[in-house]
Amino acid sequence: MSSLSREVEIDYIPLEKDLPIRLDEGYYFSILDNLISNAIKFNDHPCKTIRLSWEQKAEKYCLKVEDNGRGIDSSDKNALFTAFYRGSLRWASQDSDWDYTM
């Protein structure tokens, strides 16, 4: 292991109660894997922190994914869910976070 080892901490805050959720497991885990991979890959902190939590919004539950990275550049946010889109290498402010509704 190199002297430049990095640490990743993932916190998960579950729903307060168990609820049945209908979803495509393969699709869901693919999205989750992509979000966590990007949170690690595009974060220049030596100790990367990723927090996953659930939030109820009206009749839906949202999986909230937050990290201590620099965030997504505002010019890339409108194209975030465009297939095969690659954002710019500019960085947004550190206080951005996103909700992903499942």
mmCIF file of N, CA and C in Angstrom:
data_model
loop_
_atom_site.group_PDB
_atom_site.id
_atom_site.type_symbol
_atom_site.label_atom_id
_atom_site.label_comp_id
_atom_site.label_asym_id
_atom_site.label_seq_id
_atom_site.Cartn_x
_atom_site.Cartn_y
_atom_site.Cartn_z
ATOM 1 N N MET A 1 0.841 -1.181 0.000
ATOM 2 C CA MET A 1 0.000 0.000 0.000
ATOM 3 C C MET A 1 0.888 1.246 0.000
ATOM 4 N N SER A 2 0.510 2.227 -0.761
ATOM 5 C CA SER A 2 1.323 3.429 -0.869
ATOM 6 C C SER A 2 1.122 4.338 0.334
ATOM 7 N N SER A 3 2.012 5.296 0.464
ATOM 8 C CA SER A 3 1.903 6.255 1.563
ATOM 9 C C SER A 3 0.772 7.246 1.325
ATOM 10 N N LEU A 4 0.147 7.188 0.135
ATOM 11 C CA LEU A 4 -0.952 8.096 -0.191
ATOM 12 C C LEU A 4 -2.311 7.434 0.014
ATOM 13 N N SER A 5 -2.393 6.466 0.942
ATOM 14 C CA SER A 5 -3.660 5.773 1.139
ATOM 15 C C SER A 5 -4.744 6.758 1.553
ATOM 16 N N ARG A 6 -5.939 6.457 1.142
ATOM 17 C CA ARG A 6 -7.071 7.324 1.432
ATOM 18 C C ARG A 6 -8.139 6.528 2.160
ATOM 19 N N GLU A 7 -8.933 7.220 2.927
ATOM 20 C CA GLU A 7 -9.961 6.588 3.735
ATOM 21 C C GLU A 7 -11.337 6.977 3.203
ATOM 22 N N VAL A 8 -12.256 6.024 3.218
ATOM 23 C CA VAL A 8 -13.638 6.273 2.816
ATOM 24 C C VAL A 8 -14.542 5.828 3.957
ATOM 25 N N GLU A 9 -15.425 6.715 4.371
ATOM 26 C CA GLU A 9 -16.399 6.397 5.415
ATOM 27 C C GLU A 9 -17.786 6.523 4.813
ATOM 28 N N ILE A 10 -18.581 5.464 4.940
ATOM 29 C CA ILE A 10 -19.948 5.487 4.427
ATOM 30 C C ILE A 10 -20.897 5.314 5.602
ATOM 31 N N ASP A 11 -21.769 6.284 5.791
ATOM 32 C CA ASP A 11 -22.795 6.231 6.833
ATOM 33 C C ASP A 11 -24.137 5.968 6.171
ATOM 34 N N TYR A 12 -24.914 5.072 6.751
ATOM 35 C CA TYR A 12 -26.249 4.789 6.250
ATOM 36 C C TYR A 12 -27.250 5.029 7.363
ATOM 37 N N ILE A 13 -28.234 5.859 7.101
ATOM 38 C CA ILE A 13 -29.293 6.152 8.060
ATOM 39 C C ILE A 13 -30.583 5.590 7.474
ATOM 40 N N PRO A 14 -31.075 4.470 8.012
ATOM 41 C CA PRO A 14 -32.261 3.820 7.430
ATOM 42 C C PRO A 14 -33.546 4.571 7.760
ATOM 43 N N LEU A 15 -34.616 4.157 7.098
ATOM 44 C CA LEU A 15 -35.938 4.679 7.427
ATOM 45 C C LEU A 15 -36.269 4.337 8.872
ATOM 46 N N GLU A 16 -37.128 5.123 9.479
ATOM 47 C CA GLU A 16 -37.508 4.858 10.864
ATOM 48 C C GLU A 16 -38.331 3.580 10.999
ATOM 49 N N LYS A 17 -38.983 3.173 9.915
ATOM 50 C CA LYS A 17 -39.781 1.951 9.949
ATOM 51 C C LYS A 17 -39.559 1.188 8.652
ATOM 52 N N ASP A 18 -39.767 -0.136 8.709
ATOM 53 C CA ASP A 18 -39.639 -0.964 7.518
ATOM 54 C C ASP A 18 -40.841 -0.738 6.612
ATOM 55 N N LEU A 19 -40.567 -0.503 5.343
ATOM 56 C CA LEU A 19 -41.628 -0.320 4.356
ATOM 57 C C LEU A 19 -41.306 -1.140 3.120
ATOM 58 N N PRO A 20 -42.329 -1.719 2.526
ATOM 59 C CA PRO A 20 -42.067 -2.404 1.254
ATOM 60 C C PRO A 20 -41.826 -1.358 0.157
ATOM 61 N N ILE A 21 -40.784 -1.565 -0.614
ATOM 62 C CA ILE A 21 -40.466 -0.653 -1.712
ATOM 63 C C ILE A 21 -40.355 -1.486 -2.978
ATOM 64 N N ARG A 22 -41.124 -1.124 -3.994
ATOM 65 C CA ARG A 22 -41.051 -1.827 -5.270
ATOM 66 C C ARG A 22 -40.052 -1.096 -6.165
ATOM 67 N N LEU A 23 -39.057 -1.852 -6.610
ATOM 68 C CA LEU A 23 -38.066 -1.276 -7.504
ATOM 69 C C LEU A 23 -37.360 -2.375 -8.267
ATOM 70 N N ASP A 24 -36.704 -1.983 -9.318
ATOM 71 C CA ASP A 24 -35.881 -2.910 -10.090
ATOM 72 C C ASP A 24 -34.535 -2.979 -9.384
ATOM 73 N N GLU A 25 -34.256 -4.098 -8.698
ATOM 74 C CA GLU A 25 -33.047 -4.202 -7.878
ATOM 75 C C GLU A 25 -31.777 -3.971 -8.679
ATOM 76 N N GLY A 26 -31.686 -4.554 -9.865
ATOM 77 C CA GLY A 26 -30.487 -4.386 -10.680
ATOM 78 C C GLY A 26 -30.258 -2.931 -11.041
ATOM 79 N N TYR A 27 -31.324 -2.259 -11.442
ATOM 80 C CA TYR A 27 -31.244 -0.843 -11.807
ATOM 81 C C TYR A 27 -30.895 0.001 -10.580
ATOM 82 N N TYR A 28 -31.564 -0.280 -9.468
ATOM 83 C CA TYR A 28 -31.333 0.458 -8.225
ATOM 84 C C TYR A 28 -29.877 0.333 -7.772
ATOM 85 N N PHE A 29 -29.355 -0.900 -7.739
ATOM 86 C CA PHE A 29 -27.979 -1.089 -7.283
ATOM 87 C C PHE A 29 -26.961 -0.529 -8.267
ATOM 88 N N SER A 30 -27.301 -0.520 -9.546
ATOM 89 C CA SER A 30 -26.426 0.089 -10.550
ATOM 90 C C SER A 30 -26.327 1.601 -10.305
ATOM 91 N N ILE A 31 -27.460 2.243 -10.034
ATOM 92 C CA ILE A 31 -27.466 3.683 -9.741
ATOM 93 C C ILE A 31 -26.696 3.961 -8.452
ATOM 94 N N LEU A 32 -26.965 3.176 -7.424
ATOM 95 C CA LEU A 32 -26.294 3.363 -6.141
ATOM 96 C C LEU A 32 -24.785 3.183 -6.280
ATOM 97 N N ASP A 33 -24.374 2.152 -7.015
ATOM 98 C CA ASP A 33 -22.953 1.917 -7.258
ATOM 99 C C ASP A 33 -22.316 3.105 -7.976
ATOM 100 N N ASN A 34 -23.021 3.643 -8.974
ATOM 101 C CA ASN A 34 -22.502 4.780 -9.723
ATOM 102 C C ASN A 34 -22.371 6.019 -8.836
ATOM 103 N N LEU A 35 -23.376 6.278 -8.012
ATOM 104 C CA LEU A 35 -23.332 7.447 -7.126
ATOM 105 C C LEU A 35 -22.180 7.350 -6.124
ATOM 106 N N ILE A 36 -22.023 6.176 -5.528
ATOM 107 C CA ILE A 36 -20.953 6.001 -4.535
ATOM 108 C C ILE A 36 -19.587 6.047 -5.219
ATOM 109 N N SER A 37 -19.455 5.399 -6.373
ATOM 110 C CA SER A 37 -18.183 5.436 -7.109
ATOM 111 C C SER A 37 -17.788 6.854 -7.470
ATOM 112 N N ASN A 38 -18.753 7.641 -7.960
ATOM 113 C CA ASN A 38 -18.453 9.031 -8.318
ATOM 114 C C ASN A 38 -18.139 9.878 -7.091
ATOM 115 N N ALA A 39 -18.817 9.594 -5.977
ATOM 116 C CA ALA A 39 -18.538 10.344 -4.746
ATOM 117 C C ALA A 39 -17.108 10.102 -4.282
ATOM 118 N N ILE A 40 -16.588 8.926 -4.560
ATOM 119 C CA ILE A 40 -15.200 8.615 -4.203
ATOM 120 C C ILE A 40 -14.242 9.168 -5.254
ATOM 121 N N LYS A 41 -14.545 8.906 -6.522
ATOM 122 C CA LYS A 41 -13.648 9.268 -7.619
ATOM 123 C C LYS A 41 -13.441 10.777 -7.750
ATOM 124 N N PHE A 42 -14.496 11.560 -7.573
ATOM 125 C CA PHE A 42 -14.419 13.001 -7.793
ATOM 126 C C PHE A 42 -14.315 13.794 -6.495
ATOM 127 N N ASN A 43 -13.679 13.214 -5.492
ATOM 128 C CA ASN A 43 -13.506 13.856 -4.201
ATOM 129 C C ASN A 43 -12.017 13.877 -3.887
ATOM 130 N N ASP A 44 -11.466 15.063 -3.683
ATOM 131 C CA ASP A 44 -10.022 15.157 -3.449
ATOM 132 C C ASP A 44 -9.651 15.206 -1.968
ATOM 133 N N HIS A 45 -10.618 14.995 -1.071
ATOM 134 C CA HIS A 45 -10.309 14.947 0.359
ATOM 135 C C HIS A 45 -9.582 13.650 0.694
ATOM 136 N N PRO A 46 -8.627 13.682 1.616
ATOM 137 C CA PRO A 46 -7.961 12.445 2.023
ATOM 138 C C PRO A 46 -8.915 11.501 2.750
ATOM 139 N N CYS A 47 -9.913 12.032 3.447
ATOM 140 C CA CYS A 47 -10.929 11.217 4.114
ATOM 141 C C CYS A 47 -12.276 11.560 3.479
ATOM 142 N N LYS A 48 -12.754 10.644 2.648
ATOM 143 C CA LYS A 48 -14.014 10.870 1.937
ATOM 144 C C LYS A 48 -15.176 10.377 2.803
ATOM 145 N N THR A 49 -16.211 11.175 2.911
ATOM 146 C CA THR A 49 -17.377 10.811 3.697
ATOM 147 C C THR A 49 -18.600 10.800 2.796
ATOM 148 N N ILE A 50 -19.345 9.700 2.829
ATOM 149 C CA ILE A 50 -20.568 9.558 2.047
ATOM 150 C C ILE A 50 -21.678 9.196 3.019
ATOM 151 N N ARG A 51 -22.804 9.902 2.923
ATOM 152 C CA ARG A 51 -23.939 9.628 3.808
ATOM 153 C C ARG A 51 -25.163 9.305 2.957
ATOM 154 N N LEU A 52 -25.788 8.181 3.251
ATOM 155 C CA LEU A 52 -27.018 7.763 2.590
ATOM 156 C C LEU A 52 -28.135 7.799 3.626
ATOM 157 N N SER A 53 -29.220 8.472 3.296
ATOM 158 C CA SER A 53 -30.347 8.540 4.220
ATOM 159 C C SER A 53 -31.646 8.616 3.428
ATOM 160 N N TRP A 54 -32.730 8.255 4.072
ATOM 161 C CA TRP A 54 -34.048 8.301 3.447
ATOM 162 C C TRP A 54 -34.830 9.481 3.978
ATOM 163 N N GLU A 55 -35.636 10.051 3.108
ATOM 164 C CA GLU A 55 -36.438 11.207 3.476
ATOM 165 C C GLU A 55 -37.815 11.049 2.827
ATOM 166 N N GLN A 56 -38.872 11.283 3.594
ATOM 167 C CA GLN A 56 -40.218 11.210 3.031
ATOM 168 C C GLN A 56 -40.601 12.567 2.483
ATOM 169 N N LYS A 57 -41.090 12.560 1.249
ATOM 170 C CA LYS A 57 -41.588 13.778 0.600
ATOM 171 C C LYS A 57 -42.958 13.441 0.036
ATOM 172 N N ALA A 58 -43.976 13.921 0.718
ATOM 173 C CA ALA A 58 -45.370 13.627 0.367
ATOM 174 C C ALA A 58 -45.573 12.114 0.358
ATOM 175 N N GLU A 59 -45.958 11.540 -0.775
ATOM 176 C CA GLU A 59 -46.230 10.109 -0.887
ATOM 177 C C GLU A 59 -44.994 9.307 -1.286
ATOM 178 N N LYS A 60 -43.869 9.952 -1.476
ATOM 179 C CA LYS A 60 -42.665 9.281 -1.961
ATOM 180 C C LYS A 60 -41.564 9.296 -0.909
ATOM 181 N N TYR A 61 -40.642 8.361 -1.069
ATOM 182 C CA TYR A 61 -39.446 8.337 -0.238
ATOM 183 C C TYR A 61 -38.249 8.603 -1.138
ATOM 184 N N CYS A 62 -37.372 9.456 -0.689
ATOM 185 C CA CYS A 62 -36.190 9.833 -1.459
ATOM 186 C C CYS A 62 -34.940 9.314 -0.761
ATOM 187 N N LEU A 63 -34.047 8.759 -1.561
ATOM 188 C CA LEU A 63 -32.752 8.378 -1.041
ATOM 189 C C LEU A 63 -31.844 9.585 -1.220
ATOM 190 N N LYS A 64 -31.345 10.092 -0.126
ATOM 191 C CA LYS A 64 -30.491 11.270 -0.157
ATOM 192 C C LYS A 64 -29.044 10.809 -0.077
ATOM 193 N N VAL A 65 -28.251 11.230 -1.036
ATOM 194 C CA VAL A 65 -26.840 10.865 -1.104
ATOM 195 C C VAL A 65 -26.031 12.148 -0.971
ATOM 196 N N GLU A 66 -25.213 12.213 0.070
ATOM 197 C CA GLU A 66 -24.387 13.401 0.316
ATOM 198 C C GLU A 66 -22.936 12.970 0.475
ATOM 199 N N ASP A 67 -22.028 13.826 0.075
ATOM 200 C CA ASP A 67 -20.615 13.548 0.307
ATOM 201 C C ASP A 67 -19.902 14.860 0.607
ATOM 202 N N ASN A 68 -18.642 14.758 0.990
ATOM 203 C CA ASN A 68 -17.890 15.964 1.331
ATOM 204 C C ASN A 68 -17.010 16.430 0.169
ATOM 205 N N GLY A 69 -17.411 16.072 -1.050
ATOM 206 C CA GLY A 69 -16.698 16.537 -2.242
ATOM 207 C C GLY A 69 -17.074 17.966 -2.603
ATOM 208 N N ARG A 70 -16.575 18.410 -3.723
ATOM 209 C CA ARG A 70 -16.793 19.800 -4.156
ATOM 210 C C ARG A 70 -18.152 20.050 -4.774
ATOM 211 N N GLY A 71 -18.864 19.018 -5.147
ATOM 212 C CA GLY A 71 -20.179 19.198 -5.736
ATOM 213 C C GLY A 71 -20.138 19.188 -7.252
ATOM 214 N N ILE A 72 -21.286 19.364 -7.835
ATOM 215 C CA ILE A 72 -21.445 19.340 -9.283
ATOM 216 C C ILE A 72 -21.515 20.773 -9.780
ATOM 217 N N ASP A 73 -20.747 21.063 -10.817
ATOM 218 C CA ASP A 73 -20.742 22.402 -11.392
ATOM 219 C C ASP A 73 -22.155 22.759 -11.855
ATOM 220 N N SER A 74 -22.574 23.975 -11.610
ATOM 221 C CA SER A 74 -23.938 24.391 -11.951
ATOM 222 C C SER A 74 -24.233 24.228 -13.441
ATOM 223 N N SER A 75 -23.223 24.359 -14.300
ATOM 224 C CA SER A 75 -23.455 24.202 -15.734
ATOM 225 C C SER A 75 -23.726 22.747 -16.119
ATOM 226 N N ASP A 76 -23.416 21.800 -15.252
ATOM 227 C CA ASP A 76 -23.628 20.381 -15.536
ATOM 228 C C ASP A 76 -24.932 19.844 -14.944
ATOM 229 N N LYS A 77 -25.565 20.569 -14.054
ATOM 230 C CA LYS A 77 -26.727 20.032 -13.336
ATOM 231 C C LYS A 77 -27.907 19.712 -14.251
ATOM 232 N N ASN A 78 -28.153 20.512 -15.280
ATOM 233 C CA ASN A 78 -29.294 20.249 -16.169
ATOM 234 C C ASN A 78 -29.107 18.980 -16.988
ATOM 235 N N ALA A 79 -27.881 18.570 -17.225
ATOM 236 C CA ALA A 79 -27.611 17.381 -18.046
ATOM 237 C C ALA A 79 -27.251 16.168 -17.194
ATOM 238 N N LEU A 80 -27.414 16.278 -15.896
ATOM 239 C CA LEU A 80 -26.968 15.235 -14.972
ATOM 240 C C LEU A 80 -27.508 13.851 -15.327
ATOM 241 N N PHE A 81 -28.750 13.754 -15.761
ATOM 242 C CA PHE A 81 -29.354 12.460 -16.037
ATOM 243 C C PHE A 81 -29.404 12.137 -17.530
ATOM 244 N N THR A 82 -28.639 12.832 -18.334
ATOM 245 C CA THR A 82 -28.531 12.522 -19.756
ATOM 246 C C THR A 82 -27.571 11.348 -19.928
ATOM 247 N N ALA A 83 -28.021 10.344 -20.663
ATOM 248 C CA ALA A 83 -27.196 9.145 -20.856
ATOM 249 C C ALA A 83 -25.844 9.500 -21.460
ATOM 250 N N PHE A 84 -24.800 8.931 -20.913
ATOM 251 C CA PHE A 84 -23.419 9.051 -21.382
ATOM 252 C C PHE A 84 -22.847 10.468 -21.286
ATOM 253 N N TYR A 85 -23.543 11.367 -20.592
ATOM 254 C CA TYR A 85 -23.033 12.736 -20.439
ATOM 255 C C TYR A 85 -21.865 12.735 -19.461
ATOM 256 N N ARG A 86 -20.826 13.447 -19.814
ATOM 257 C CA ARG A 86 -19.681 13.618 -18.912
ATOM 258 C C ARG A 86 -19.567 15.106 -18.599
ATOM 259 N N GLY A 87 -19.571 15.425 -17.339
ATOM 260 C CA GLY A 87 -19.514 16.820 -16.919
ATOM 261 C C GLY A 87 -18.142 17.424 -17.117
ATOM 262 N N SER A 88 -18.096 18.708 -16.875
ATOM 263 C CA SER A 88 -16.829 19.417 -16.980
ATOM 264 C C SER A 88 -15.961 19.106 -15.770
ATOM 265 N N LEU A 89 -14.720 19.520 -15.819
ATOM 266 C CA LEU A 89 -13.816 19.295 -14.696
ATOM 267 C C LEU A 89 -13.790 20.477 -13.742
ATOM 268 N N ARG A 90 -14.607 21.493 -14.023
ATOM 269 C CA ARG A 90 -14.711 22.597 -13.075
ATOM 270 C C ARG A 90 -15.496 22.098 -11.871
ATOM 271 N N TRP A 91 -15.299 22.745 -10.748
ATOM 272 C CA TRP A 91 -15.959 22.283 -9.523
ATOM 273 C C TRP A 91 -16.920 23.336 -9.008
ATOM 274 N N ALA A 92 -18.012 22.880 -8.439
ATOM 275 C CA ALA A 92 -18.996 23.760 -7.803
ATOM 276 C C ALA A 92 -18.624 23.948 -6.345
ATOM 277 N N SER A 93 -19.447 24.688 -5.637
ATOM 278 C CA SER A 93 -19.192 24.914 -4.222
ATOM 279 C C SER A 93 -19.388 23.637 -3.430
ATOM 280 N N GLN A 94 -18.817 23.554 -2.240
ATOM 281 C CA GLN A 94 -18.865 22.361 -1.415
ATOM 282 C C GLN A 94 -20.201 22.137 -0.739
ATOM 283 N N ASP A 95 -21.110 23.094 -0.785
ATOM 284 C CA ASP A 95 -22.338 22.922 -0.020
ATOM 285 C C ASP A 95 -23.472 22.357 -0.866
ATOM 286 N N SER A 96 -23.177 21.755 -1.993
ATOM 287 C CA SER A 96 -24.266 21.200 -2.799
ATOM 288 C C SER A 96 -24.571 19.771 -2.373
ATOM 289 N N ASP A 97 -25.840 19.412 -2.438
ATOM 290 C CA ASP A 97 -26.240 18.025 -2.260
ATOM 291 C C ASP A 97 -27.445 17.779 -3.151
ATOM 292 N N TRP A 98 -27.725 16.536 -3.395
ATOM 293 C CA TRP A 98 -28.793 16.155 -4.330
ATOM 294 C C TRP A 98 -29.683 15.107 -3.685
ATOM 295 N N ASP A 99 -30.943 15.108 -4.052
ATOM 296 C CA ASP A 99 -31.882 14.062 -3.659
ATOM 297 C C ASP A 99 -32.184 13.235 -4.888
ATOM 298 N N TYR A 100 -32.204 11.930 -4.741
ATOM 299 C CA TYR A 100 -32.524 11.037 -5.841
ATOM 300 C C TYR A 100 -33.771 10.270 -5.452
ATOM 301 N N THR A 101 -34.872 10.544 -6.105
ATOM 302 C CA THR A 101 -36.154 9.917 -5.758
ATOM 303 C C THR A 101 -36.240 8.544 -6.392
ATOM 304 N N MET A 102 -36.583 7.573 -5.578
ATOM 305 C CA MET A 102 -36.752 6.191 -6.046
ATOM 306 C C MET A 102 -38.217 5.835 -6.000
#
